[in-house]
Coordinates of C-alpha atoms and ligand atoms in Angstrom, one line a residue:
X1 CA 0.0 0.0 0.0
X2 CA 2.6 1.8 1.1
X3 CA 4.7 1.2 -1.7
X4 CA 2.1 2.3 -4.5
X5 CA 1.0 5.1 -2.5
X6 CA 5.0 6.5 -3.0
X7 CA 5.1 5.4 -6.5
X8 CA 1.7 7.3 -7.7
X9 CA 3.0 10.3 -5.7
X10 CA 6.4 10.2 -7.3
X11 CA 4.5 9.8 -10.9
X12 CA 2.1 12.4 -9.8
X13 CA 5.2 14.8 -9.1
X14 CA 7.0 13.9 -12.1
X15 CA 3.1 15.0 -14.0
X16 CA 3.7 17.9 -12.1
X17 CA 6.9 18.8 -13.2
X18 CA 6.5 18.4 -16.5
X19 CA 3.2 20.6 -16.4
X20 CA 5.0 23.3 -14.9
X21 CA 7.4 23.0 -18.1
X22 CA 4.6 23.4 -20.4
X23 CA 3.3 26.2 -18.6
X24 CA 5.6 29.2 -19.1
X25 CA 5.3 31.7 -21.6
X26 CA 8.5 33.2 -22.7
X27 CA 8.7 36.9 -23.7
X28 CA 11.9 37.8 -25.6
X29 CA 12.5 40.8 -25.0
X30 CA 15.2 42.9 -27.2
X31 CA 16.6 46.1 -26.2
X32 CA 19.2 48.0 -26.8
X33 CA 21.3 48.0 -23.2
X34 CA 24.5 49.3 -24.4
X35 CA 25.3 51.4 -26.8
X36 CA 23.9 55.2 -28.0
X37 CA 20.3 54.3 -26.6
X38 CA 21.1 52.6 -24.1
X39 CA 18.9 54.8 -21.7
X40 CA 16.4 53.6 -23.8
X41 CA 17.0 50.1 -22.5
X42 CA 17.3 50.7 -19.3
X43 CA 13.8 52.4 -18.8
X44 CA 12.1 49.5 -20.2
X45 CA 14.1 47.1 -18.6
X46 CA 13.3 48.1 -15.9
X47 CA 9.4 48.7 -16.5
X48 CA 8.8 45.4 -17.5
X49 CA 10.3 44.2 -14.3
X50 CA 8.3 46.7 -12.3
X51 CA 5.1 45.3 -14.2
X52 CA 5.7 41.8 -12.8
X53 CA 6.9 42.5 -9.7
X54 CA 3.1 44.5 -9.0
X55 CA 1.1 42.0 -10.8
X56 CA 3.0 39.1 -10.3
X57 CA 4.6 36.4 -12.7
X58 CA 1.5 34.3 -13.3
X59 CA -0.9 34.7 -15.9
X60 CA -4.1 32.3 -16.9
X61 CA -2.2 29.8 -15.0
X62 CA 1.1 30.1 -16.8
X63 CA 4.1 31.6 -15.7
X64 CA 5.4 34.5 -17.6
X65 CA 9.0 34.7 -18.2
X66 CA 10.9 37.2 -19.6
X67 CA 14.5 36.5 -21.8
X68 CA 16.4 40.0 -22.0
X69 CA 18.3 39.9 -25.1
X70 CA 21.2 43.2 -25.9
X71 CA 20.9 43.9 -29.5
X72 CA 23.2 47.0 -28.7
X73 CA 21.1 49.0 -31.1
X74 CA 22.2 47.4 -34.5
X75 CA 19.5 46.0 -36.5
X76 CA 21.2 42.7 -38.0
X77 CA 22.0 41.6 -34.2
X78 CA 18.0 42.0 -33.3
X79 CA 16.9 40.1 -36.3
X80 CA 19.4 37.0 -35.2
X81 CA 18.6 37.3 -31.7
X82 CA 14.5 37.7 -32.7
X83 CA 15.5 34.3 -34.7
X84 CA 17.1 32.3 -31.7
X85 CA 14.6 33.3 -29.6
X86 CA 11.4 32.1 -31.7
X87 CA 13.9 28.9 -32.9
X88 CA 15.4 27.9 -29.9
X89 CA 13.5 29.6 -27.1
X90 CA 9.9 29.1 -28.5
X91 CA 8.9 32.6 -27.5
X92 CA 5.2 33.5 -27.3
X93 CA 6.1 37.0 -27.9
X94 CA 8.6 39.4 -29.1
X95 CA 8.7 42.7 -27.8
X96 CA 11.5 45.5 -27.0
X97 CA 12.6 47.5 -30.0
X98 CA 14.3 50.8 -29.6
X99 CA 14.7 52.0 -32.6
X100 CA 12.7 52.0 -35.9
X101 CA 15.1 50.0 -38.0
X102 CA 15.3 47.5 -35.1
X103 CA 11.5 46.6 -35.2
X104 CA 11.6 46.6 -39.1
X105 CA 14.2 44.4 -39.0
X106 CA 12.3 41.8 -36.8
X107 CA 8.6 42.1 -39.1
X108 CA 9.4 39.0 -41.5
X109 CA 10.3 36.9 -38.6
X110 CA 7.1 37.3 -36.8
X111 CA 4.9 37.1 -39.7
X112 CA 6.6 33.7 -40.6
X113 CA 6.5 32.7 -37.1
X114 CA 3.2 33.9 -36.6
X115 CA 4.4 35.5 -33.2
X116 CA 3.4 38.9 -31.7
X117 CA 5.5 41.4 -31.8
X118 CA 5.0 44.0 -29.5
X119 CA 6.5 47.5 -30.6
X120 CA 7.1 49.1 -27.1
X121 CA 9.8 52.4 -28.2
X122 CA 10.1 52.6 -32.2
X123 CA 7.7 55.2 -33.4
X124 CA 8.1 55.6 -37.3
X125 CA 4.3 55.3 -38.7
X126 CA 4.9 52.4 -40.9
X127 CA 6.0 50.0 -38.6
X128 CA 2.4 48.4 -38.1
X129 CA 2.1 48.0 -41.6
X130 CA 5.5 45.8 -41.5
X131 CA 3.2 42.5 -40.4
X132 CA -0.2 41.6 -39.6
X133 CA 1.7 40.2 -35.7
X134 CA 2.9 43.9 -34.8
X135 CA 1.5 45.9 -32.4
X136 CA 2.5 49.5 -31.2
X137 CA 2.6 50.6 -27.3
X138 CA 4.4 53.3 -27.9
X139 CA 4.0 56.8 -30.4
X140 CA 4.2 57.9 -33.7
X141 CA 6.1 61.2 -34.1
X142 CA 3.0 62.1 -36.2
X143 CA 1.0 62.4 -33.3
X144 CA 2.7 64.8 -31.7
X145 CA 3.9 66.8 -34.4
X146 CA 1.3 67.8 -35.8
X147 CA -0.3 69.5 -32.6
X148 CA 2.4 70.9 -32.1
X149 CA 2.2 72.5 -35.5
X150 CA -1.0 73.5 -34.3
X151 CA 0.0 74.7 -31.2
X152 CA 2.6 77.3 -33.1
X153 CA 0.0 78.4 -35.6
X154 CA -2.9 79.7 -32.5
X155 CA 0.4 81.0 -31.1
X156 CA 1.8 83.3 -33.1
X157 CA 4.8 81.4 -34.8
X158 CA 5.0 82.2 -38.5
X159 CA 8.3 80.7 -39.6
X160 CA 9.7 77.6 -38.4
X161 CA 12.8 75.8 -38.8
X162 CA 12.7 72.1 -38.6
X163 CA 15.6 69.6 -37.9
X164 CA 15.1 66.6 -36.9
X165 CA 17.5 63.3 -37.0
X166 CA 17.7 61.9 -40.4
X167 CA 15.7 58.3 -40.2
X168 CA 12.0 57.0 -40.3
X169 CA 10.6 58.6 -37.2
X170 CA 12.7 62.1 -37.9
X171 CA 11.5 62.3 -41.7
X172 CA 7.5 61.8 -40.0
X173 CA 7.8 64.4 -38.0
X174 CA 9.5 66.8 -40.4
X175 CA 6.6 66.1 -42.8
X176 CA 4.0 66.0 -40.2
X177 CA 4.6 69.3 -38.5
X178 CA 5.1 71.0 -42.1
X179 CA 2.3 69.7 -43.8
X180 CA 0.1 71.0 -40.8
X181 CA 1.7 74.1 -40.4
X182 CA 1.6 75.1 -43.6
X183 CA -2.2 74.2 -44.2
X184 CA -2.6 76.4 -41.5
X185 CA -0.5 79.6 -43.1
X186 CA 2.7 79.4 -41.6
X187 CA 6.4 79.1 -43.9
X188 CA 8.9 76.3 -43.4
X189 CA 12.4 78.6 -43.8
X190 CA 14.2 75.0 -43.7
X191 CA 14.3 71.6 -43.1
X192 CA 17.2 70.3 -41.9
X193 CA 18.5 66.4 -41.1
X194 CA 21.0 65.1 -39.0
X195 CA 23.0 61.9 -39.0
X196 CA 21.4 59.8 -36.2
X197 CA 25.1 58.3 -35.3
X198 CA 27.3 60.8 -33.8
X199 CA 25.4 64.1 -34.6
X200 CA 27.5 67.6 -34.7
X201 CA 24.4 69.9 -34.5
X202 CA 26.8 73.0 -35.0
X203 CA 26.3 73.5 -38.6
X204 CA 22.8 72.6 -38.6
X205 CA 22.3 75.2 -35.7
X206 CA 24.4 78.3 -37.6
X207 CA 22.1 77.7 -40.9
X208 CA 19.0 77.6 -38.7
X209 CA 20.0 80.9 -37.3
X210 CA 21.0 82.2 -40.5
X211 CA 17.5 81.4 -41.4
X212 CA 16.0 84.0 -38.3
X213 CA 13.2 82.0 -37.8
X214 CA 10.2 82.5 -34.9
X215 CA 10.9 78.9 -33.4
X216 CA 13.2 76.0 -34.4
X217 CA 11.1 72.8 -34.3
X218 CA 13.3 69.9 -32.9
X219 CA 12.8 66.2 -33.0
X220 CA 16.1 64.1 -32.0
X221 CA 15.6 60.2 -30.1
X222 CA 15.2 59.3 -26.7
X223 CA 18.8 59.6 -25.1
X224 CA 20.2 62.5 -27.8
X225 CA 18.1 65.7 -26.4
X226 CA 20.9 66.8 -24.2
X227 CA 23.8 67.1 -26.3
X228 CA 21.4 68.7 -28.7
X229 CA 20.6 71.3 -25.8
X230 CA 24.3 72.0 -25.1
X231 CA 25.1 72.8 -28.7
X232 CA 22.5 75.2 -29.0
X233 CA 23.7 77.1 -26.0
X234 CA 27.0 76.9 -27.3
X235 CA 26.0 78.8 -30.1
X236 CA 23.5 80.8 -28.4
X237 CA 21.1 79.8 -29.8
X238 CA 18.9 80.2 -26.7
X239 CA 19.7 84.1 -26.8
X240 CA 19.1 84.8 -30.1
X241 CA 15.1 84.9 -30.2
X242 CA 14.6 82.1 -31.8
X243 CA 11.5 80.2 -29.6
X244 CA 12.5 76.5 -29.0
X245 CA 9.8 74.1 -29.7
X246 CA 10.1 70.1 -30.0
X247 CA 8.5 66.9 -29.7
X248 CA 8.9 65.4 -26.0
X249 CA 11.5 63.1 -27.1
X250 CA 13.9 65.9 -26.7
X251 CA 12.5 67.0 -23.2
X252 CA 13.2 63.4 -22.4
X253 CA 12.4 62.7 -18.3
X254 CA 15.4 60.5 -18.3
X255 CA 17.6 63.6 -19.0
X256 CA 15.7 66.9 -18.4
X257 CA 16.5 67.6 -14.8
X258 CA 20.2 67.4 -16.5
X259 CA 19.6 70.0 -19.3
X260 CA 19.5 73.3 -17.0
X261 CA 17.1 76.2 -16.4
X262 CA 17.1 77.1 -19.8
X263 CA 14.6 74.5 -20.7
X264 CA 12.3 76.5 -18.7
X265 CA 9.4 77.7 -20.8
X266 CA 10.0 75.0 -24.0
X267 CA 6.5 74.0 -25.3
X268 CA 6.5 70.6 -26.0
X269 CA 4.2 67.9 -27.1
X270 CA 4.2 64.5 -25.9
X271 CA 1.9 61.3 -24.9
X272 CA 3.5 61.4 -21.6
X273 CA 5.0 62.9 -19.2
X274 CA 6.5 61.8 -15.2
X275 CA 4.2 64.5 -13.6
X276 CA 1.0 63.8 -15.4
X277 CA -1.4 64.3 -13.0
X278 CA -3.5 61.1 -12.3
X279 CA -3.4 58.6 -9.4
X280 CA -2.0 55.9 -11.7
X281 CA 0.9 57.8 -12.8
X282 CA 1.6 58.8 -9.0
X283 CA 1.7 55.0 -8.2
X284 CA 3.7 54.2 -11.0
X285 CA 6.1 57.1 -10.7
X286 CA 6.9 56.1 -7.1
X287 CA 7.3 52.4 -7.5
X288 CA 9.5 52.7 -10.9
X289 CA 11.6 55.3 -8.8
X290 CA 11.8 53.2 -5.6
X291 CA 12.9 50.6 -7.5
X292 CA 15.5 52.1 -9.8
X293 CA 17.6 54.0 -7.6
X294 CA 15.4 57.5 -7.4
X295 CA 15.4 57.1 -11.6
X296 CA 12.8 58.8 -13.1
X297 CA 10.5 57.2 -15.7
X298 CA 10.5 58.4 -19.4
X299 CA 7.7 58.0 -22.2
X300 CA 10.2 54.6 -23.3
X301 CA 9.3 53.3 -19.5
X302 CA 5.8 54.0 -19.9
X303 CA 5.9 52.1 -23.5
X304 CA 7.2 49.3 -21.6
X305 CA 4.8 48.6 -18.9
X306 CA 1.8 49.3 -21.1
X307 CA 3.6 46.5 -23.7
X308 CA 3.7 43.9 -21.0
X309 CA -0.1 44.9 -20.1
X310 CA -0.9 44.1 -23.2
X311 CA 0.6 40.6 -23.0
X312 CA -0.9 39.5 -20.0
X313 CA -4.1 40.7 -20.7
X314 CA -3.7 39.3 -24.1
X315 CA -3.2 35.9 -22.6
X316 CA -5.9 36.3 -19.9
X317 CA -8.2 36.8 -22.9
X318 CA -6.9 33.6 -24.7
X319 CA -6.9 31.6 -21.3
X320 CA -3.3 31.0 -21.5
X321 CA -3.1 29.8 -25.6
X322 CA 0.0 31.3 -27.2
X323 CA -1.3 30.6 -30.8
X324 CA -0.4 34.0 -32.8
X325 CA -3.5 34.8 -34.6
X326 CA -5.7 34.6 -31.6
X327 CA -3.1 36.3 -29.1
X328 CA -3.0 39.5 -31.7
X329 CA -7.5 38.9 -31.8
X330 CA -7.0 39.6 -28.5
X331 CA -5.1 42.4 -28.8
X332 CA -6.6 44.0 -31.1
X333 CA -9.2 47.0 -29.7
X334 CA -7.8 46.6 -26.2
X335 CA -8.6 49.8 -23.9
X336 CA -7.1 50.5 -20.7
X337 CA -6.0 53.6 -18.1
X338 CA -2.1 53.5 -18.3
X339 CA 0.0 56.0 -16.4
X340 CA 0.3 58.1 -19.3
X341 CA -3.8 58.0 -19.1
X342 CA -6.8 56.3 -21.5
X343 CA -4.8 54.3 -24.7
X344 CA -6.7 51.6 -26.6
X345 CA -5.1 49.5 -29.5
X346 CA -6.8 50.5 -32.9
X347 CA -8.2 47.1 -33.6
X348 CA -7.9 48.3 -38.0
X349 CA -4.1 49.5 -37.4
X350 CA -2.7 47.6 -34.5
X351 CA -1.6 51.1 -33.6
X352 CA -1.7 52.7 -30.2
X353 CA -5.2 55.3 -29.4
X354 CA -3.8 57.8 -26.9
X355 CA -4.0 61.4 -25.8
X356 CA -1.3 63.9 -26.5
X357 CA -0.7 66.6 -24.0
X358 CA 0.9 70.2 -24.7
X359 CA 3.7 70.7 -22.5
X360 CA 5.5 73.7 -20.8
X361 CA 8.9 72.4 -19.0
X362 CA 8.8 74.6 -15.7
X363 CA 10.1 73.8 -12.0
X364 CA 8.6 71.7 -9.7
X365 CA 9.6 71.0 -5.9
X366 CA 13.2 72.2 -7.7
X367 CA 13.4 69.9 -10.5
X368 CA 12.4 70.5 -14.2
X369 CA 9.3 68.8 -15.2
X370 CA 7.5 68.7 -18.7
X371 CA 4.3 70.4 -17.4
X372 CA 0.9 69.5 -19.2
X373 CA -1.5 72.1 -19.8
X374 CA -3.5 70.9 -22.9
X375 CA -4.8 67.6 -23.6
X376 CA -6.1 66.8 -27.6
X377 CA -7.9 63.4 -26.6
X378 CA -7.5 60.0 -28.1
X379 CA -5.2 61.0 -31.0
X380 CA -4.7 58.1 -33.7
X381 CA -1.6 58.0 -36.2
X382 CA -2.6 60.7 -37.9
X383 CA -0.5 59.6 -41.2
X384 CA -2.9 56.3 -41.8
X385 CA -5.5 58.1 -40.9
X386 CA -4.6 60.3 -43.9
X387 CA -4.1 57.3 -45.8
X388 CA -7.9 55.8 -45.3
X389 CA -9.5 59.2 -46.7
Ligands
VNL401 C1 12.5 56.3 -32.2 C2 11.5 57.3 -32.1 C3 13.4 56.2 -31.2 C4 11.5 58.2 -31.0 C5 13.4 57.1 -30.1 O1 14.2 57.0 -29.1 C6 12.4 58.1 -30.0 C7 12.5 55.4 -33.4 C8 15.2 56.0 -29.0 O2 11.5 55.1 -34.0 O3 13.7 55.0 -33.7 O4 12.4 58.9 -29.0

């Protein structure tokens, strides 16, 4: 008795065991952790590990695990590692990608492997259209450039200067902001683009001065506003008139308590910002920074934790099935309040819903905080919404 009692409990372990294999769900997730944008890494690094440290590792009865992968920010190492993880790994999802030609790069593999891929930082407009498996938690650049043109235009600003990093998500908001602002009467003096590796803004920053424009429209990637700052006090440019005006990837959170006083008074437009003003951002704010040293969560954190809500809820909605086509049903017209406030998944585009918020960077309890004082609600890509007409 005794003996068959041991034997059906060591079988019933060894059942147990071999459940418990069966039951994760593997999330490879590439970032870039070294490197130029390597900040970019780091904040959502660390905001997928705040996400399952509050909601725990345990979804629909499976246990989520996460493989962090570097892909140092070159595009030929994401696509191998994407590879290795769906091949050897089995990944569920893929998710990560901090720069545009990063989550390009990966679009074949997850429409042959039928896997979700789950855009959390790139924000170039076409991405979604790259495979039927992507969807976006982060921006477009579109979305906040063109109220931003909008913002100049009801302002006063009647010539603008644009310069923005030379690659997918600079060339959007380039066209973006100039296609709005000129609909709306004002002159583009010039548009200017800078290599994305190793930018020298100098001469860029004499021709836009040349130019005496009312504001110089900025867009440069998460991790390169401050050296862009520096070099135009340098050439002082921030005493020569011209209005600063950017999208909030240049007023990054990671790096504007850094950037000095004169960022004080910079409109901006953004999805998100570290002091929006909710009880959900407060929370998340405070645990992110309690967790990270006293760092402060950017827009790329935010992108992070909403991307790994949308896999767990995804799978909750499945009841644990990792099949591709009905993970992404799932995902597809998914609303929910994230820190950054209401966002849905547009179940035609795959594409994030979310407000953007007009921002003044000002002082608060003696740091420099992008300061919201606008809100234009639910905002969808506005480039394939153009598309559609
Ligand atoms: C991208 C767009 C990257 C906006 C960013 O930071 C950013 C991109 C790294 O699509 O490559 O702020």
């Amino acid at each position: 008795m005794l003996r068959r009692g041991l034997i059906a409990a060591a079988a019933a372990t060894l059942l147990a065991s071999a459940a418990q294999a069966q039951e994760t769900v593997k999330v490879g997730l590439i970032l870039p952790m070294t490197g130029p944008s390597a900040s970019t890494g780091k904040q959502i690094d660390a905001a997928v590990k705040l996400y399952q440290a509050v909601n725990g590792t345990t979804v629909a009865g499976k246990k989520v695990e996460v493989i962090l992968k570097d892909d140092t920010g070159v595009a030929d190492i994401t696509k191998r590692l994407a590879q290795e993880l769906v091949v050897n790994d089995k990944v569920a999802f893929l998710a990560g990608f901090g720069l545009t030609p990063l989550a390009l790069a990966v679009a074949p593999i997850a429409t042959q492997a039928r896997v979700p891929e789950i855009v959390m930082a790139a924000g170039t407009s076409t991405i979604t259209e790259a495979s039927p498996f992507i969807a976006r938690t982060s921006f477009t650049l579109a979305q906040s450039s063109v109220p931003m043109a909008d913002w100049s235009i009801k302002n006063g600003i009647k010539k603008v200067v644009t310069l923005v990093s030379d690659y997918g998500p600079g060339i959007d908001a380039e066209k973006s902001f100039a296609e709005k602002f000129k609909a709306e009467g004002g002159t583009i003096a010039e548009s200017l683009r800078v290599p994305l590796r190793n930018p020298d803004f100098a001469p860029f920053l004499q021709k836009a001065a040349d130019a005496k424009p009312d504001a110089l429209f900025v867009f440069v990637p998460s991790g390169f506003g401050a050296q862009f700052v520096k070099q135009f006090v340098e050439r002082g440019l921030d005493k020569s008139g011209i209005k600063l005006i950017a999208t909030g990837d240049v007023t990054d959170d990671d790096q504007l308590n850094g950037m000095g006083d004169v960022m004080i008074g910079v409109i901006n437009t953004h999805n998100y910002s570290a002091a929006h003003d909710s009880p959900a951002n407060k929370a998340f704010v405070e645990a992110f920074k309690k967790a990270n040293n006293g760092m402060r969560p950017n827009f790329m954190a935010v992108g992070g934790y909403d991307g790994m809500h949308l896999v767990y809820e995804a799978l909750k909605k499945t009841g644990g099935a990792t099949d591709g086509e009905k993970l992404m049903a799932a995902i597809k017209g998914m609303a929910w309040e994230s820190p950054r406030g209401p966002i849905s998944i547009d179940p035609d585009t795959r594409d994030i819903i979310q407000n953007i918020y007009v921002r003044k960077v000002d002082k608060q309890n003696g740091e420099l905080y992008n300061v919201e004082f606008a809100t234009i609600p639910n905002v969808k890509d506005p480039v394939k919404a153009a598309k559609k007409n």
